[in-house]
Coordinates of C-alpha atoms in Angstrom, one line a residue:
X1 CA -66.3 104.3 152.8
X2 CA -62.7 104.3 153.5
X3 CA -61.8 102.6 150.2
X4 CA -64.0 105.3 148.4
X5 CA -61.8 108.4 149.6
X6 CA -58.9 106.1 148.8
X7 CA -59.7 106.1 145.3
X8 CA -60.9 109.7 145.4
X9 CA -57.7 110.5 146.9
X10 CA -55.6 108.1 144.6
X11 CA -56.9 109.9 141.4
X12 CA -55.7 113.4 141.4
X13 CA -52.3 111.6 142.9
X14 CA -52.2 109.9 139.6
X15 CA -53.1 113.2 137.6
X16 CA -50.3 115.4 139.7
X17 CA -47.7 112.5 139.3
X18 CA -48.2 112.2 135.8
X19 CA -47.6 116.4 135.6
X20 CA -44.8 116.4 137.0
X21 CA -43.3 113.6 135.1
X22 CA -44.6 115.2 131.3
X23 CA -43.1 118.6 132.5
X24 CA -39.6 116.8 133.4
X25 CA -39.6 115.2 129.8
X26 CA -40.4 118.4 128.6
X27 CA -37.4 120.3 130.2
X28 CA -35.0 117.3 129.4
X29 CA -36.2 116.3 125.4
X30 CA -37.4 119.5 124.3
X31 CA -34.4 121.7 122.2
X32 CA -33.9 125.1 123.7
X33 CA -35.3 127.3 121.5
X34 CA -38.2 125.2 121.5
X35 CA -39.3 125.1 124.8
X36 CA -38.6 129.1 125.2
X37 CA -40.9 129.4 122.7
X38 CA -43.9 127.5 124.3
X39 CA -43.1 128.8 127.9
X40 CA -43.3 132.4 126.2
X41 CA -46.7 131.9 124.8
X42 CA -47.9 129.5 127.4
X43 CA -47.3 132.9 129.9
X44 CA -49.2 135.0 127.9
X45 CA -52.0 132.6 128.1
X46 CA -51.9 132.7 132.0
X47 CA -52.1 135.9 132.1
X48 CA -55.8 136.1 130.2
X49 CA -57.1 134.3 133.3
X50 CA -54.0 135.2 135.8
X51 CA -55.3 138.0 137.6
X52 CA -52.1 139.1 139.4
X53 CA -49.0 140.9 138.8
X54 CA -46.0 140.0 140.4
X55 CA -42.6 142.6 140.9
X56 CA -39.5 140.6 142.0
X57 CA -36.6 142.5 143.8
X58 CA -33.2 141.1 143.2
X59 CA -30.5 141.2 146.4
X60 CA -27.9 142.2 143.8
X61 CA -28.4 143.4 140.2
X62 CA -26.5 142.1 137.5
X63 CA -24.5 145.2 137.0
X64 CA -23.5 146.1 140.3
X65 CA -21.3 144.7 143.0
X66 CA -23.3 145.6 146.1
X67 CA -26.4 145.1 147.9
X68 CA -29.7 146.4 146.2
X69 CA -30.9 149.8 148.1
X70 CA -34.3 148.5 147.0
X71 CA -33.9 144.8 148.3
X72 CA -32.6 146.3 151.6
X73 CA -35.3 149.1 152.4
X74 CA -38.1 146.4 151.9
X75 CA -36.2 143.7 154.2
X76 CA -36.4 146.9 157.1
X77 CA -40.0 147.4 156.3
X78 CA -41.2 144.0 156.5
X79 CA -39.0 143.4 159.7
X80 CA -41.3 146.0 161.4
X81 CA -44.8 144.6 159.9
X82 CA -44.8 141.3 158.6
X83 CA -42.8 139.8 161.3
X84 CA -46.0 139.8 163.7
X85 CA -48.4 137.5 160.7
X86 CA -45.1 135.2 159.7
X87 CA -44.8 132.1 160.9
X88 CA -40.8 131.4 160.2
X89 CA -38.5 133.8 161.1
X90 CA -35.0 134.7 161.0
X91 CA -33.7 137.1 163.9
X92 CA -30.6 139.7 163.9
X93 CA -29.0 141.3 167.4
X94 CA -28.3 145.0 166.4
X95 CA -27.9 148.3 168.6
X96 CA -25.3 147.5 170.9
X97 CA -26.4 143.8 171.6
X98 CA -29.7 145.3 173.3
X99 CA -32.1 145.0 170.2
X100 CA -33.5 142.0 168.8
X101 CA -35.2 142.3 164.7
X102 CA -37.2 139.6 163.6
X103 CA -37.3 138.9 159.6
X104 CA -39.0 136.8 157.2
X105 CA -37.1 133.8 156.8
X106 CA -36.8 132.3 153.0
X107 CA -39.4 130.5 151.5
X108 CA -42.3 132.8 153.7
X109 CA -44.8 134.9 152.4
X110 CA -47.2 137.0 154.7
X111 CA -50.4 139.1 153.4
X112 CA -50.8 142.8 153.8
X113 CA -53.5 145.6 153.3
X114 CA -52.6 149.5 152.2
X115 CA -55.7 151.3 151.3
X116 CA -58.0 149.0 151.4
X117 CA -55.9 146.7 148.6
X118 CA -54.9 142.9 149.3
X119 CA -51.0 142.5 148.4
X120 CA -48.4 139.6 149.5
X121 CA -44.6 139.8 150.0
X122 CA -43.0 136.4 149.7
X123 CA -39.1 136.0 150.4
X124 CA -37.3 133.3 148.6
X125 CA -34.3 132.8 146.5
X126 CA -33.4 131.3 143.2
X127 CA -31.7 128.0 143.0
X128 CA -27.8 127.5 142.1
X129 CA -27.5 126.6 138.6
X130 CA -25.4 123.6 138.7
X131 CA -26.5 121.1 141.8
X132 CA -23.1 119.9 143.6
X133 CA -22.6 118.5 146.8
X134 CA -21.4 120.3 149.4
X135 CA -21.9 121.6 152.7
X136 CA -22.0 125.1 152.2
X137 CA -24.8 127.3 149.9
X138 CA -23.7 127.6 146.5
X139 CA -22.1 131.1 145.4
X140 CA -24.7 131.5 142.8
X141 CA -28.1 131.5 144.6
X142 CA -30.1 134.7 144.7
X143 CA -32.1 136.4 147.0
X144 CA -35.0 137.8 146.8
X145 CA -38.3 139.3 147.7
X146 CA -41.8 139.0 145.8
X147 CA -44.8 141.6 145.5
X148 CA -48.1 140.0 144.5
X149 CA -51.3 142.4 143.8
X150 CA -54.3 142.9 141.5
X151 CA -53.6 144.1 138.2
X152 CA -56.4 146.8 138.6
X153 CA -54.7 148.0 141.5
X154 CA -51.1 148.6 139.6
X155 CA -51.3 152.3 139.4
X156 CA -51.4 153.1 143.4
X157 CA -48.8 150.1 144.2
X158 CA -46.0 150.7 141.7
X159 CA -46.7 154.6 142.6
X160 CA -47.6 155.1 146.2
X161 CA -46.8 151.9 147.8
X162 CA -43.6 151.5 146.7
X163 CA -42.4 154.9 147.3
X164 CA -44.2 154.4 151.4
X165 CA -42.4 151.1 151.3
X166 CA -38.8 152.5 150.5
X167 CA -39.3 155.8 152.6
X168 CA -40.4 153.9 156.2
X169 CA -37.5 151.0 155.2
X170 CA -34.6 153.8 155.0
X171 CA -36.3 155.7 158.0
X172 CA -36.1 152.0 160.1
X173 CA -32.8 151.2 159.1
X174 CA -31.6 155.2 160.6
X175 CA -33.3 154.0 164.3
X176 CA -31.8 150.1 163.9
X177 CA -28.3 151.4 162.6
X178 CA -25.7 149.9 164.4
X179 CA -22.6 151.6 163.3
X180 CA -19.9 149.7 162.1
X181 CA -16.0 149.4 161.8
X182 CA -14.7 147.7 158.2
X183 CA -11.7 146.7 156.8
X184 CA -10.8 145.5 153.4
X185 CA -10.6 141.6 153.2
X186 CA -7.9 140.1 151.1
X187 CA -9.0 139.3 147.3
X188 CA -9.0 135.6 147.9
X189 CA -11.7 136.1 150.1
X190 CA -14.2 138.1 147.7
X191 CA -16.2 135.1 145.7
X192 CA -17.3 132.0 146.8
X193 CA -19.1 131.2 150.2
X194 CA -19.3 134.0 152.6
X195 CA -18.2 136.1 149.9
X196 CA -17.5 139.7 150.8
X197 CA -14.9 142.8 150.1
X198 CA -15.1 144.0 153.3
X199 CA -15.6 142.2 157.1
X200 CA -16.9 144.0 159.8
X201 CA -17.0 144.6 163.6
X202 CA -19.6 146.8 165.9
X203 CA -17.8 150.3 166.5
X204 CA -18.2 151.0 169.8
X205 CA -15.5 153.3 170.7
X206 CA -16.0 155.8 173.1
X207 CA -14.2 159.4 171.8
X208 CA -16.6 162.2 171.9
X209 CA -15.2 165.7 171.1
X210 CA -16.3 166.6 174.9
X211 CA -13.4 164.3 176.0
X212 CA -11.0 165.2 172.7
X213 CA -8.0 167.5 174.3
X214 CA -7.2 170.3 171.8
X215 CA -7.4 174.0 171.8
X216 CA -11.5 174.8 172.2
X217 CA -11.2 177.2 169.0
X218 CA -10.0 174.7 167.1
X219 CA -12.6 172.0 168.4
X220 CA -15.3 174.4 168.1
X221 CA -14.2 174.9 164.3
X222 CA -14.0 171.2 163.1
X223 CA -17.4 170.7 165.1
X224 CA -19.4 173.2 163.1
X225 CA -17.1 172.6 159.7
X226 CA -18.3 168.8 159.9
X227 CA -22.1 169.7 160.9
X228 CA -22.5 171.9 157.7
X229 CA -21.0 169.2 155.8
X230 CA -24.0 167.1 156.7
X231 CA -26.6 169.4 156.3
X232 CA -26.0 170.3 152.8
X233 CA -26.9 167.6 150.7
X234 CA -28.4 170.1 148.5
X235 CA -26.0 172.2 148.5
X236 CA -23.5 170.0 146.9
X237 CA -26.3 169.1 143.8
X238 CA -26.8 172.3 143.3
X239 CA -22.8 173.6 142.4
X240 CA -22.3 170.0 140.7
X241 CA -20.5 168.6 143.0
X242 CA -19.8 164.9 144.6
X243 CA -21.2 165.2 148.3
X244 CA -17.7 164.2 150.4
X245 CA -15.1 166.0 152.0
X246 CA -11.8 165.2 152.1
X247 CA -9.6 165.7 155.7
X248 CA -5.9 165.6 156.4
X249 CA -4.6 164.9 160.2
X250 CA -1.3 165.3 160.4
X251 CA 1.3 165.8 163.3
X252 CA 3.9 164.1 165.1
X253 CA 3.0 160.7 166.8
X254 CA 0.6 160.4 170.2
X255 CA -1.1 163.7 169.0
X256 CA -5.1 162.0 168.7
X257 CA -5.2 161.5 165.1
X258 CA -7.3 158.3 165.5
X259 CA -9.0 159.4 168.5
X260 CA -10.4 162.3 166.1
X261 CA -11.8 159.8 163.8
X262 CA -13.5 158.3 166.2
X263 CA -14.9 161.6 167.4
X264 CA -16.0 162.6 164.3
X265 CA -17.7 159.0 163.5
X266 CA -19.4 159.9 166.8
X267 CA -20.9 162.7 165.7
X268 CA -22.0 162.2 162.6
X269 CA -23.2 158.6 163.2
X270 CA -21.1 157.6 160.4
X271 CA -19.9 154.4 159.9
X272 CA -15.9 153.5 159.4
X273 CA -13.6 152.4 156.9
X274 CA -10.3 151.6 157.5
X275 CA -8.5 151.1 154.3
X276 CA -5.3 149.1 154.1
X277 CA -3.8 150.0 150.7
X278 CA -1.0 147.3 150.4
X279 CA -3.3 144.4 150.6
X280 CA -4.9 145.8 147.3
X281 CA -3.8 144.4 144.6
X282 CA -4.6 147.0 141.9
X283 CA -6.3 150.2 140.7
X284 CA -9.4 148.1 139.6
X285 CA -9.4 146.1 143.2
X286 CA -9.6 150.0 144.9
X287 CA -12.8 150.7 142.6
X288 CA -14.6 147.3 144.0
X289 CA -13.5 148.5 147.4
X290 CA -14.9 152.0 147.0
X291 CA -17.9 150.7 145.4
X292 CA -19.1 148.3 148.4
X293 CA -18.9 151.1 150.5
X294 CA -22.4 152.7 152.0
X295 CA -23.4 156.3 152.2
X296 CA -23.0 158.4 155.2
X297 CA -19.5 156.8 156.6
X298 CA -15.9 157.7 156.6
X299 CA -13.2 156.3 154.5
X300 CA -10.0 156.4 156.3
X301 CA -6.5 156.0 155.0
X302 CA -4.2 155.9 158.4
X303 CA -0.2 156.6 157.5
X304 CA -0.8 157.1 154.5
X305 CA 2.9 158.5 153.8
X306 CA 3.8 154.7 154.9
X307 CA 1.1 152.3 153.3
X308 CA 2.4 152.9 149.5
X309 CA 5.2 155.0 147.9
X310 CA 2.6 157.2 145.6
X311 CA 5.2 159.7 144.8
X312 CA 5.8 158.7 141.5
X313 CA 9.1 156.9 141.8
X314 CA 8.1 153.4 142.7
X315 CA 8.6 152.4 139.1
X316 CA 12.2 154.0 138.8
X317 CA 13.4 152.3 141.9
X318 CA 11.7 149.4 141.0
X319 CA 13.4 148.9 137.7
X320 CA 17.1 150.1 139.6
X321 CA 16.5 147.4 142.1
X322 CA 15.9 144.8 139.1
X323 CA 19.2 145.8 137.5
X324 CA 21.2 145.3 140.5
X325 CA 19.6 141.9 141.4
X326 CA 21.3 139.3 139.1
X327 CA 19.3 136.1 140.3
X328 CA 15.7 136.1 142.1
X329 CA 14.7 133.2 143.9
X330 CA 11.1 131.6 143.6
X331 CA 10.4 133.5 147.1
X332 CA 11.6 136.9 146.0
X333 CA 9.5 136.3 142.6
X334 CA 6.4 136.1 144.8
X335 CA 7.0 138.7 146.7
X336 CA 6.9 140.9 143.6
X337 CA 3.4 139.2 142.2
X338 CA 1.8 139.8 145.9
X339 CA 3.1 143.4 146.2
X340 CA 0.4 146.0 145.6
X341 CA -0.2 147.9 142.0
X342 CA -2.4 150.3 143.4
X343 CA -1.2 153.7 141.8
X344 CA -1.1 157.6 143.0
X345 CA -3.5 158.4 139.7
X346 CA -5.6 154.9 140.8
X347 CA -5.8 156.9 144.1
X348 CA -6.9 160.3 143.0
X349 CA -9.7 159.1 140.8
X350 CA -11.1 157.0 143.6
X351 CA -10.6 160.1 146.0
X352 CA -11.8 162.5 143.4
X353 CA -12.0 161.4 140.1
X354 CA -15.7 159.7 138.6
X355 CA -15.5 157.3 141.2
X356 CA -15.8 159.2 144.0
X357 CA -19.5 159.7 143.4
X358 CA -20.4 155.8 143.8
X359 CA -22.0 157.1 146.6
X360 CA -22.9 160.3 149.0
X361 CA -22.5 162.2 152.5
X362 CA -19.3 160.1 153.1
X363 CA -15.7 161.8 154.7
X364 CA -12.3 161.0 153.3
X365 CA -9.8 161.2 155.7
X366 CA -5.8 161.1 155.3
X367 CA -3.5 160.3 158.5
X368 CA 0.4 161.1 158.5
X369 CA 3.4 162.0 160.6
X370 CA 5.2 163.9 158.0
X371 CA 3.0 166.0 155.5
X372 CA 5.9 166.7 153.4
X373 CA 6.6 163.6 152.2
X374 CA 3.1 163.4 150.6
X375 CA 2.5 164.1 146.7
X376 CA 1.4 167.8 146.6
X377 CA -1.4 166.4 144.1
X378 CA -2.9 164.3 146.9
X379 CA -3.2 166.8 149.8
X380 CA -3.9 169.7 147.4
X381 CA -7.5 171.3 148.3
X382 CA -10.8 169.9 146.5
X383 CA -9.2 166.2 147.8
X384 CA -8.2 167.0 151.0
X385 CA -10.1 170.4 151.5
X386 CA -9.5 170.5 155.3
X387 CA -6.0 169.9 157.0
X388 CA -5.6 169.8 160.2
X389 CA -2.5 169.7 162.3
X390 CA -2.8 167.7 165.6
X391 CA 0.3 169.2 168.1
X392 CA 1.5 169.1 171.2
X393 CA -0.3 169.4 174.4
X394 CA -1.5 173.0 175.2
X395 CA -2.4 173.9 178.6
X396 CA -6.1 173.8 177.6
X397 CA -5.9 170.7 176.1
X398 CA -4.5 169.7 179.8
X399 CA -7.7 170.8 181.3
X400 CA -9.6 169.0 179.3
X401 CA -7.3 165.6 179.9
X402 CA -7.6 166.4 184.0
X403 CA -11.3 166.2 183.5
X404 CA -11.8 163.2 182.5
X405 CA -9.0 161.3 184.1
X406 CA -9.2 163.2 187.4
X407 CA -12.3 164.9 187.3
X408 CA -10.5 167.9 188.1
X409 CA -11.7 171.5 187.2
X410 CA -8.7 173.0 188.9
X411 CA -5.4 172.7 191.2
X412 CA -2.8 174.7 192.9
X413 CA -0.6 172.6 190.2
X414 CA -1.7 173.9 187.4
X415 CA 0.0 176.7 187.5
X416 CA 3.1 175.0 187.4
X417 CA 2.1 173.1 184.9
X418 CA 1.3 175.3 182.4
X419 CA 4.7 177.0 182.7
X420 CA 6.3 173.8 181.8
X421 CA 4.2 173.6 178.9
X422 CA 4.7 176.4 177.6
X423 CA 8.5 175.4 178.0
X424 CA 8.6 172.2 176.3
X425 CA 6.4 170.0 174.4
X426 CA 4.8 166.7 175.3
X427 CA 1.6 164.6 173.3
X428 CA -1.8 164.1 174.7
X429 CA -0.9 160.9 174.9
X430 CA 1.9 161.3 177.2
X431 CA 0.6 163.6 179.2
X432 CA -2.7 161.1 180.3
X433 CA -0.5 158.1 180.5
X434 CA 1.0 160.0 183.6
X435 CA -3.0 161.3 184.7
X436 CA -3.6 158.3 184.8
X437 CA -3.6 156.4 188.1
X438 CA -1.0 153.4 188.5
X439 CA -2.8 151.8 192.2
X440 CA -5.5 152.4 193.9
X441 CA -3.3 154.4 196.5
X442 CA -3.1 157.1 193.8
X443 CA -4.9 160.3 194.1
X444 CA -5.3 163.5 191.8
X445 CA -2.4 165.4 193.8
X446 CA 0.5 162.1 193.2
X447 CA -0.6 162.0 189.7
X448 CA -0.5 165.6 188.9
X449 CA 3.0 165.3 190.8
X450 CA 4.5 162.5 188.3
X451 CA 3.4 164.5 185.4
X452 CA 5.1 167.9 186.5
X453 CA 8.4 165.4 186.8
X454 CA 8.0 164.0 183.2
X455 CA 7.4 167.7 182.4
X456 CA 10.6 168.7 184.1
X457 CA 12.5 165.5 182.7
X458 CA 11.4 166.3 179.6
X459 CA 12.6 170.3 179.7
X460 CA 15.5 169.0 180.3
X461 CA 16.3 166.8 178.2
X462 CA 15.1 168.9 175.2
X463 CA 17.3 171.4 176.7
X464 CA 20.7 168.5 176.4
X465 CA 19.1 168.0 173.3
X466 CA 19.6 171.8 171.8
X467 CA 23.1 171.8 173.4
X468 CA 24.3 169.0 171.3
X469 CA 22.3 170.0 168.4
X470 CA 24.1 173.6 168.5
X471 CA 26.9 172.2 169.1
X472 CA 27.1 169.6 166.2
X473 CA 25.6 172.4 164.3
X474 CA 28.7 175.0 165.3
X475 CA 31.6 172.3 164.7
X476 CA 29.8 171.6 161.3
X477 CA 30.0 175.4 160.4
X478 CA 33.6 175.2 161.8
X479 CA 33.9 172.0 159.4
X480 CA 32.3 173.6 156.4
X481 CA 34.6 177.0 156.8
X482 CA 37.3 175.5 157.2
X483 CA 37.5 173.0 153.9
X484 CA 35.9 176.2 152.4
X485 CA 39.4 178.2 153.3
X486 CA 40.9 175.2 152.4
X487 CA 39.7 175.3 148.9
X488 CA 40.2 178.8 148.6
X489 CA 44.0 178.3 149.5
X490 CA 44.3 175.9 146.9
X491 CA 42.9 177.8 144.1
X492 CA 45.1 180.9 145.3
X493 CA 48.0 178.5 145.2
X494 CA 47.1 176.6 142.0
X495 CA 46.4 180.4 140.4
X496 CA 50.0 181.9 141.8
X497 CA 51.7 178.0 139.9
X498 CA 50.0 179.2 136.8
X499 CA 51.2 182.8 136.5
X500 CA 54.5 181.5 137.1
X501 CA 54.0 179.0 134.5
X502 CA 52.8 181.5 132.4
X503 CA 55.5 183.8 132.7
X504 CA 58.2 181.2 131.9
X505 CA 56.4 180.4 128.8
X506 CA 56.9 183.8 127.8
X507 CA 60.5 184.1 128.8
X508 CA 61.0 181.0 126.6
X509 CA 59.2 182.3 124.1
X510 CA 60.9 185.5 123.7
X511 CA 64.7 183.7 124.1
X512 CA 63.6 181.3 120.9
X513 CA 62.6 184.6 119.0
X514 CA 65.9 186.8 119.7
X515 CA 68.0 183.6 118.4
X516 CA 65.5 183.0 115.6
X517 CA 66.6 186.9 114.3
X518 CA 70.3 186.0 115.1
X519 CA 70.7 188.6 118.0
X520 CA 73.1 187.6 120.9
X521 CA 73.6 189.4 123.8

């Protein structure tokens, strides 16, 4: 009996091995346009008896540089569903560490039902094209997911199914969303293993407009300015316009510039983008960068007055710095290679030019100390249609500080206080380093106490400061009035030479002319 199944057993063995080995001489003797042409046909000829249809959706598309939207919304909907029915897994920790999503891992395929219709999803990916050895996955393989139905139900899937699939995967990843912080990864970083423009952490800070200390109108202003923004995604179809807005923060150092972009990240449930212009190389490197980027986040561009000189006169002291040199060094040559080519018109485009609309619902947002020194071009409204100048502390913005370092509504201090505020000027950021208790012996009164020093400190020294400053200012004028007199002197003086000059050119003139006529006196 046993020998019988052996043989049984050993017989389709034979058949299978000898398959395999007449389709590897196939794929190895055949000539290329040869064996196209019989896979070709030989397809068609499955499909007279091949019942099925089968969609494939690519991770990435040949033509674009990020993830497929497609690819994604189905790996959501089948974390949800076909996670319960697979039997390998892969798992992801999102939501603050407190969430735990189970996937299909590659190579699985599960079964599913919509209607009444019998459809698989399979996950797996394509191999590399050239097999080396090495530890890592090759750059080249593909992921990707497979749909499998009935070809009499094609209508309803490629129609309804799809379009429920996509819908609940976009509406999953909204509740999963962790929110993230990027920043641009150097270039040699973007191909290979791990490949990727941009690395990312979870962003987790804290700032809430609640706890931001500025003047309430102001707050209240920014609030509503950025809630419209999100609500009008039809809006901005409607006019023709790219759905983005463009911000400017500006003010002097320790105002809450960041802080504010963390607030309005908060909000909005946006995720972050901190850009770091001089470790781009070029123009072309900023479009990859812009083009990785997802919808509803906020690209932000922090001292932007110091990241690049986009003034236009990079290339003229560029080319005055190469006259002067007379030798460069292998070190200094470089330097010079490494050093960024991105360019103020690079910069505009991205911000506002045909590239901005590689995406949608996303914030641009400028940072500087010194507004002046930025291109007018580059702030100018329709790129930057909202600026925004962060100042010194007001006495509301105090109050709001006080709360939420010394849960403090009021104080017989604050009166004093707000005179010395209105009498000098002092950041946010001062102002709660000094609310903010030093030991545990500390309490609301001592800490209140140490900033009404600083405050007086502070008066006075700004008042030292405007004594030498008028004073510099007066022996300048002195300075100025007297080489001015000085000058003036001189010119009377050099005027007074000249008339006499003058006149004893005449005398001498008239002397030659009497003894040119041969009168003597």
């Amino acid at each position: 009996m046993m020998m019988m199944m052996g043989e049984m057993w050993a017989k389709p063995g034979s058949l299978v091995a000898g398959a395999m080995f007449l389709w590897v001489m196939f794929q190895q003797c055949m000539p290329h346009q040869f064996r196209s042409y019989i896979e070709k046909y030989s397809q068609k000829l499955v499909s007279f008896v091949y019942p099925y249809i089968q969609i494939t959706f690519q991770e990435y598309s040949e033509n674009r540089y990020r993830r497929s939207e497609a690819y994604v919304a189905i790996e959501n909907y089948l974390s949800v569903d076909a996670s319960t029915r697979a039997k390998r897994l892969k798992a992801d920790v999102i939501k603050d560490s407190q969430s735990l999503v189970l996937s299909m891992d590659e190579r699985e395929e599960v079964r599913e039902e919509f209607k009444g219709v019998k459809l698989w999803w399979a996950s797996d990916k394509t191999p590399p094209k050239m097999q080396t050895f090495s530890f890592a996955p090759a750059a080249d393989e593909k992921r990707y997911y497979k749909l499998t139905f009935h070809k009499n139900h094609r209508e309803m899937i490629v129609g309804s199914y799809l379009n429920h699939v996509m819908k609940e995967g976009k509406a999953i990843e909204v509740r999963n969303r962790q929110r993230k912080l990027f920043t641009n990864n150097s270039r040699d970083t973007w191909y290979g293993y791990k490949k990727a423009v941009w690395s990312h952490v979870a962003f987790e800070h804290p700032a809430r407009f609640e706890t931001l200390a500025m003047e309430p109108k102001k707050k209240e202003e920014i609030i509503n300015d950025l809630t419209i923004f999100s609500r009008r995604k039809e809006y901005y179809s409607k006019i023709g316009k790219a759905w983005k807005r463009g911000y400017l923060l500006y003010g002097p150092p320790g105002t809450g510039k960041s802080t504010m972009i963390a607030a309005m990240a908060n909000l909005l449930d946006y995720d972050l983008y901190d850009l770091e212009l001089t470790s781009v190389k070029d123009n072309t490197e900023l479009r990859k960068l812009l083009i990785d980027t997802r919808s509803k986040s906020i690209i932000v561009i922090e001292d932007i007055d110091c990241s690049l000189d986009l003034t236009g006169q990079r290339k003229k002291k560029k080319e005055k710095e190469e006259d002067e040199e007379s030798k460069d060094n292998s070190i200094t040559k470089k330097g010079k290679e490494d050093e960024s080519k991105v360019t103020l018109s690079g910069l505009l485009n991205v911000i506002d030019g045909l590239w901005s609309t590689c995406g949608e619902e996303r914030l641009i947002v400028f940072t500087t100390n010194y507004v002046e020194k930025l291109d007018p071009a580059l702030i100018r409204r329709g790129r930057m249609d909202k600026h925004i100048e962060l100042s010194y502390c007001c006495f509301d913005a105090f109050k709001v500080l006080a709360k939420n370092y010394l849960d403090l509504d009021s104080h017989h201090l604050f009166a004093s206080i707000r005179r010395l505020m209105e009498e000098t000027n002092m950041t946010p950021a001062d102002v709660a380093e000094y609310l903010m208790p030093k030991t545990i012996t500390d309490d609301p009164g001592t800490c209140l106490e140490n900033l009404i020093l600083a405050l007086g400190t502070a008066k006075g020294e700004a008042r030292v400061k405007a004594e030498k400053e008028a004073k510099e200012k007066e022996e300048e004028e002195k300075r100025v009035k007297a080489e001015k007199e000085a000058k003036e002197k001189e010119a009377t003086a050099g005027e007074v030479k000249e008339k006499e000059m003058s006149d004893e050119r005449v005398t001498e003139n008239g002397v030659a002319a009497v003894k040119e006529n041969g009168v003597v006196f």
